[in-house]
mmCIF file of C-alpha atoms in Angstrom:
data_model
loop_
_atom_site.group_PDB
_atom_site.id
_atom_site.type_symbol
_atom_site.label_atom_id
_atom_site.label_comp_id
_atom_site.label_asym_id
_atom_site.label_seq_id
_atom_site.Cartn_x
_atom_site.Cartn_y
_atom_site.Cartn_z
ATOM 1 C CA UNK I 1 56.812 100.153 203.976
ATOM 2 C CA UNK I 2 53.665 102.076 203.961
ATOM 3 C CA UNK I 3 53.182 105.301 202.685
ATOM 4 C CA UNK I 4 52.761 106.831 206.289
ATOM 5 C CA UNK I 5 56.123 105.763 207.141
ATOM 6 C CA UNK I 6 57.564 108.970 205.198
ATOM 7 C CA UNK I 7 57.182 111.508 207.848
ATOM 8 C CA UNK I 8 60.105 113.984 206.153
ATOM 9 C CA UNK I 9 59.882 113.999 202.284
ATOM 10 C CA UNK I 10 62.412 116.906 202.446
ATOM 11 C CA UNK I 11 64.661 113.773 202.964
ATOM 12 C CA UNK I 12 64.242 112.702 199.322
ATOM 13 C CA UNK I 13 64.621 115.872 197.581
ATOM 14 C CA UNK I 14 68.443 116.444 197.457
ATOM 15 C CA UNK I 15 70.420 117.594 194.650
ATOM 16 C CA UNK I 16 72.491 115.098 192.176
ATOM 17 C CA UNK I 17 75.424 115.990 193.753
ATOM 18 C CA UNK I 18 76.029 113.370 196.079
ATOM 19 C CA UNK I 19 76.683 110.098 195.420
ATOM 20 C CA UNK I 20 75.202 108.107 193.084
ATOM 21 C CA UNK I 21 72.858 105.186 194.281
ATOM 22 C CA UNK I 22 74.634 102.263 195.208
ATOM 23 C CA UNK I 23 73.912 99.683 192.708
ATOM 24 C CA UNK I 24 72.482 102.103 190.172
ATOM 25 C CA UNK I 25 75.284 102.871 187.189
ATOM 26 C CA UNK I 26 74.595 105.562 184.797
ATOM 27 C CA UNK I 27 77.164 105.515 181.192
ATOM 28 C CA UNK I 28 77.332 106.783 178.412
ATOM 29 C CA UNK I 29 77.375 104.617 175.439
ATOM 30 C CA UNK I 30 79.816 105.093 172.102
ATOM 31 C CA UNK I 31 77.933 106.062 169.146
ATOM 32 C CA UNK I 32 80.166 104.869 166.034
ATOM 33 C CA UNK I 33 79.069 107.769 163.503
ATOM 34 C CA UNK I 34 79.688 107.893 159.281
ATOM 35 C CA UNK I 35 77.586 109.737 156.330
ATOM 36 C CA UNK I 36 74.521 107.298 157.138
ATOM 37 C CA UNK I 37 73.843 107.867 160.548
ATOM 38 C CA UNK I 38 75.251 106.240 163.568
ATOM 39 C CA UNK I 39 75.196 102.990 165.492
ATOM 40 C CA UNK I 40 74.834 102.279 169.355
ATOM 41 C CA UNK I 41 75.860 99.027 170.749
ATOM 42 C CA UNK I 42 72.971 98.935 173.745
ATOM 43 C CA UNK I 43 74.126 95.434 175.527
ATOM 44 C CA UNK I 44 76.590 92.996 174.658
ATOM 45 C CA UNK I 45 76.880 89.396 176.271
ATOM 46 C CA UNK I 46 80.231 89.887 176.794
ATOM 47 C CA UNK I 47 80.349 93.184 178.687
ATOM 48 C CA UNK I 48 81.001 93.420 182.325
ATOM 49 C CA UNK I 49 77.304 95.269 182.205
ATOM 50 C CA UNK I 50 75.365 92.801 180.741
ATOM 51 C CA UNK I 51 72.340 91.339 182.968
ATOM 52 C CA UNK I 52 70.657 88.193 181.939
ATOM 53 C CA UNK I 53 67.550 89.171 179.489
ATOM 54 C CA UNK I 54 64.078 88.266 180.918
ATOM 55 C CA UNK I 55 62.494 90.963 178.426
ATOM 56 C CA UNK I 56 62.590 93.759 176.153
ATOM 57 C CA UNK I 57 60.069 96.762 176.089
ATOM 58 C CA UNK I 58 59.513 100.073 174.317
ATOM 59 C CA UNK I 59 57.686 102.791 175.482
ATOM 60 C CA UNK I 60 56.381 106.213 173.696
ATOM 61 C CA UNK I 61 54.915 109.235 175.540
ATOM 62 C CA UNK I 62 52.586 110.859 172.859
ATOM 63 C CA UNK I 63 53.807 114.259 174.652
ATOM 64 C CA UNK I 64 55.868 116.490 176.729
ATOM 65 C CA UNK I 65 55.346 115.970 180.883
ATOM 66 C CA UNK I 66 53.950 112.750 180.892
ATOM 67 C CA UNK I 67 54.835 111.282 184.019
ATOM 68 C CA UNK I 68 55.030 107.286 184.819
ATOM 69 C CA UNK I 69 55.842 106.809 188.463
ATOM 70 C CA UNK I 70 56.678 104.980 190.801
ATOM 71 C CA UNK I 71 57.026 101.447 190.558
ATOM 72 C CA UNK I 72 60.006 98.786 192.676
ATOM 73 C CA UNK I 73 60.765 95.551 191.875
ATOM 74 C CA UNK I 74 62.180 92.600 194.411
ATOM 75 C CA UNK I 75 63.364 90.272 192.154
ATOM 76 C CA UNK I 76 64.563 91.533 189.230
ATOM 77 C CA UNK I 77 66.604 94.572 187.457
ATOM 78 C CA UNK I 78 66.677 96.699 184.608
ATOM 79 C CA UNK I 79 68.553 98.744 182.051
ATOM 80 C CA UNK I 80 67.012 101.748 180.359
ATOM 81 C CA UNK I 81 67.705 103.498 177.208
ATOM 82 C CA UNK I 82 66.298 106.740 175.450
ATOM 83 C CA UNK I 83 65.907 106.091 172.042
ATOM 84 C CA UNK I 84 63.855 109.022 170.752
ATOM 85 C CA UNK I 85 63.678 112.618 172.726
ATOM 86 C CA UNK I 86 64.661 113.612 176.686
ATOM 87 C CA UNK I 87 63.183 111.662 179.552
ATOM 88 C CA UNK I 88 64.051 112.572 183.105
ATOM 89 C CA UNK I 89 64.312 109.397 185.321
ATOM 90 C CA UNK I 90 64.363 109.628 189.435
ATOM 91 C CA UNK I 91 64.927 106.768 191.643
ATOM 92 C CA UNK I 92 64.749 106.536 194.579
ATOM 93 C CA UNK I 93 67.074 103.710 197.034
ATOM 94 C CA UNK I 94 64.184 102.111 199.264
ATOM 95 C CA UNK I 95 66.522 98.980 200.587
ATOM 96 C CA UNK I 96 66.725 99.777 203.944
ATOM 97 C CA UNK I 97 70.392 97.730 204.422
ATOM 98 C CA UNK I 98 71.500 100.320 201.537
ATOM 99 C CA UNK I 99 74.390 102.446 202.538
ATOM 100 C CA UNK I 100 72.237 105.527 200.458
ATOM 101 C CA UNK I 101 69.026 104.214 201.744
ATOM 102 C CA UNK I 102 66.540 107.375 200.703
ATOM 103 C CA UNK I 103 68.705 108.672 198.581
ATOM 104 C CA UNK I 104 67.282 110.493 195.583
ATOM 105 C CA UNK I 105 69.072 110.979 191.745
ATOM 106 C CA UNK I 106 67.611 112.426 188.762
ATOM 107 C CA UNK I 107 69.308 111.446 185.732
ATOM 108 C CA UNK I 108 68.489 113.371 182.689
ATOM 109 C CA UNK I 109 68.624 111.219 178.926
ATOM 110 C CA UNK I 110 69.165 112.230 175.686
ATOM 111 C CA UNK I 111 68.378 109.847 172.712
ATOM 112 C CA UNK I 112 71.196 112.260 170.732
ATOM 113 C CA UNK I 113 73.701 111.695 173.286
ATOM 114 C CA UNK I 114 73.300 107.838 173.592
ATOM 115 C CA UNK I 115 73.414 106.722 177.763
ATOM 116 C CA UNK I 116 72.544 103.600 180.148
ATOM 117 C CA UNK I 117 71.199 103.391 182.540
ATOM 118 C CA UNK I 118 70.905 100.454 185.061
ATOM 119 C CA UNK I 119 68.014 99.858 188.192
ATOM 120 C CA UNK I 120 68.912 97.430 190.796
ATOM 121 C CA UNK I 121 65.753 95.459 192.300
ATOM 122 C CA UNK I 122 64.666 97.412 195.419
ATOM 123 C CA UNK I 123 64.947 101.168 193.890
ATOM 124 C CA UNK I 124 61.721 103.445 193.011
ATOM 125 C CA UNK I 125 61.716 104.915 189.798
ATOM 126 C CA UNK I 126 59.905 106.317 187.237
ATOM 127 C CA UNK I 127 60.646 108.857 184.191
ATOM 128 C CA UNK I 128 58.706 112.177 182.755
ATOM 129 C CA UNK I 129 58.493 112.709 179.081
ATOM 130 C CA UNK I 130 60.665 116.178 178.311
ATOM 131 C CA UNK I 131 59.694 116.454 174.275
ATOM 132 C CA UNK I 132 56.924 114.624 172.401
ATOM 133 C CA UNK I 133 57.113 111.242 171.412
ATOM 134 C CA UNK I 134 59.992 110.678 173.969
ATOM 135 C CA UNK I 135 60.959 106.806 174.191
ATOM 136 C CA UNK I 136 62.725 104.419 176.405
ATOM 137 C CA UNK I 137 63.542 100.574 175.298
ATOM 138 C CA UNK I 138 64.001 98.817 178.616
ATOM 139 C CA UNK I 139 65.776 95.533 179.281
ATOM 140 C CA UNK I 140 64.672 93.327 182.933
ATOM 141 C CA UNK I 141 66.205 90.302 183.630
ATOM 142 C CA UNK I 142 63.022 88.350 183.790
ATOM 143 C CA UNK I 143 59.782 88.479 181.800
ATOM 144 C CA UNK I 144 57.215 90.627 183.334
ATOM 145 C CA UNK I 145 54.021 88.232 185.236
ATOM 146 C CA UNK I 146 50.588 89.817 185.223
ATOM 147 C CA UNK I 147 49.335 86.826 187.385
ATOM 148 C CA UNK I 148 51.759 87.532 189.846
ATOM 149 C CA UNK I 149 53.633 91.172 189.360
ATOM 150 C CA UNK I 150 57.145 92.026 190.591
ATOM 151 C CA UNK I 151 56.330 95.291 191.869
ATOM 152 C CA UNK I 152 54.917 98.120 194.825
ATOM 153 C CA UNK I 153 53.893 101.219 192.719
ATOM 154 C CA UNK I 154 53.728 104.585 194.523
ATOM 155 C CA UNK I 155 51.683 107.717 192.958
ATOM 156 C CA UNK I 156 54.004 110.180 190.876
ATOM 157 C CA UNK I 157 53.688 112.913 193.729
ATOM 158 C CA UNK I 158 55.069 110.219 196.574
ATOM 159 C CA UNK I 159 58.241 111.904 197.318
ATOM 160 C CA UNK I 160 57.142 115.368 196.966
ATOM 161 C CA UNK I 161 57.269 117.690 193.939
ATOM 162 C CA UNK I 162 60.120 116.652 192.457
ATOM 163 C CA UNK I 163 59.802 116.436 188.827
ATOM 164 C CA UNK I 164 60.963 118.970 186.408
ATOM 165 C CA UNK I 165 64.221 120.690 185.945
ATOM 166 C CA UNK I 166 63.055 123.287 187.952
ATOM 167 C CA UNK I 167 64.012 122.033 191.239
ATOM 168 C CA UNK I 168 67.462 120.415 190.175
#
């Protein structure tokens, strides 16, 4: 789908109050806590959320409002974590056979308040950096191929202005 094909952006920028992407879960994660610090289980072989692992990645935003959007991938899915500062993630449901096809959700993520989320293959996405050195560890179930990338990227501006708290 071309970018000409979105003739009504308005379409994308609804609030977080309907429902939730299908596919797409969003959970908070139990922090076990004592006088050293605490400890977050982030994925566990045996959970009923556990995708196969492909790869593991970390990534730091020296600073506040750094943006890194959009990206889609066909064939494979991912689970993101914050594990230092806020990051605002938006996706965006671009599988057309989706029941919330062009649905929008912004999920906000707190390394202090320890969360999951999961990306089905077929959803835009991308996250903006709320505080410095903001970071997300990511999990896809298959390594990532330079000679042959899993992916359709879309500029950060794609689906209007929507990034920000601002507008939520």
């Amino acid at each position: 789908m071309d970018h000409m094909t979105f003739e009504n952006k308005a379409l994308y920028k609804q609030k977080p109050n309907h429902a939730t992407i299908q596919g797409v879960k969003f959970k908070e994660l139990a922090a076990r806590t004592d006088n050293r610090g605490w400890l977050t289980e982030l994925l566990r072989e045996d959970s009923e959320d556990y995708i196969p692992f492909g790869q593991l990645y970390l990534v730091n935003n020296y600073q506040a409002n750094v943006i890194r959007a959009f990206h889609m991938h066909f064939e494979q899915d991912e689970v993101f974590f914050v594990t230092n500062g806020v990051i605002q993630f938006i996706l965006v449901d671009e599988r057309a056979e989706s029941p919330t096809y062009k649905h929008l959700n912004s999920f906000v993520m707190d390394a202090s308040r320890p969360m999951a989320l999961w990306v089905p293959r077929g959803i835009q996405h991308g996250s903006m950096a709320l505080m410095n050195g903001s970071q997300i560890t990511a999990v896809t179930t298959q390594p990532y191929n330079a000679e042959k990338p899993d992916e359709l990227r879309r500029p950060s501006d794609y689906y209007g202005q929507i990034w920000g708290l601002g507008g939520w």
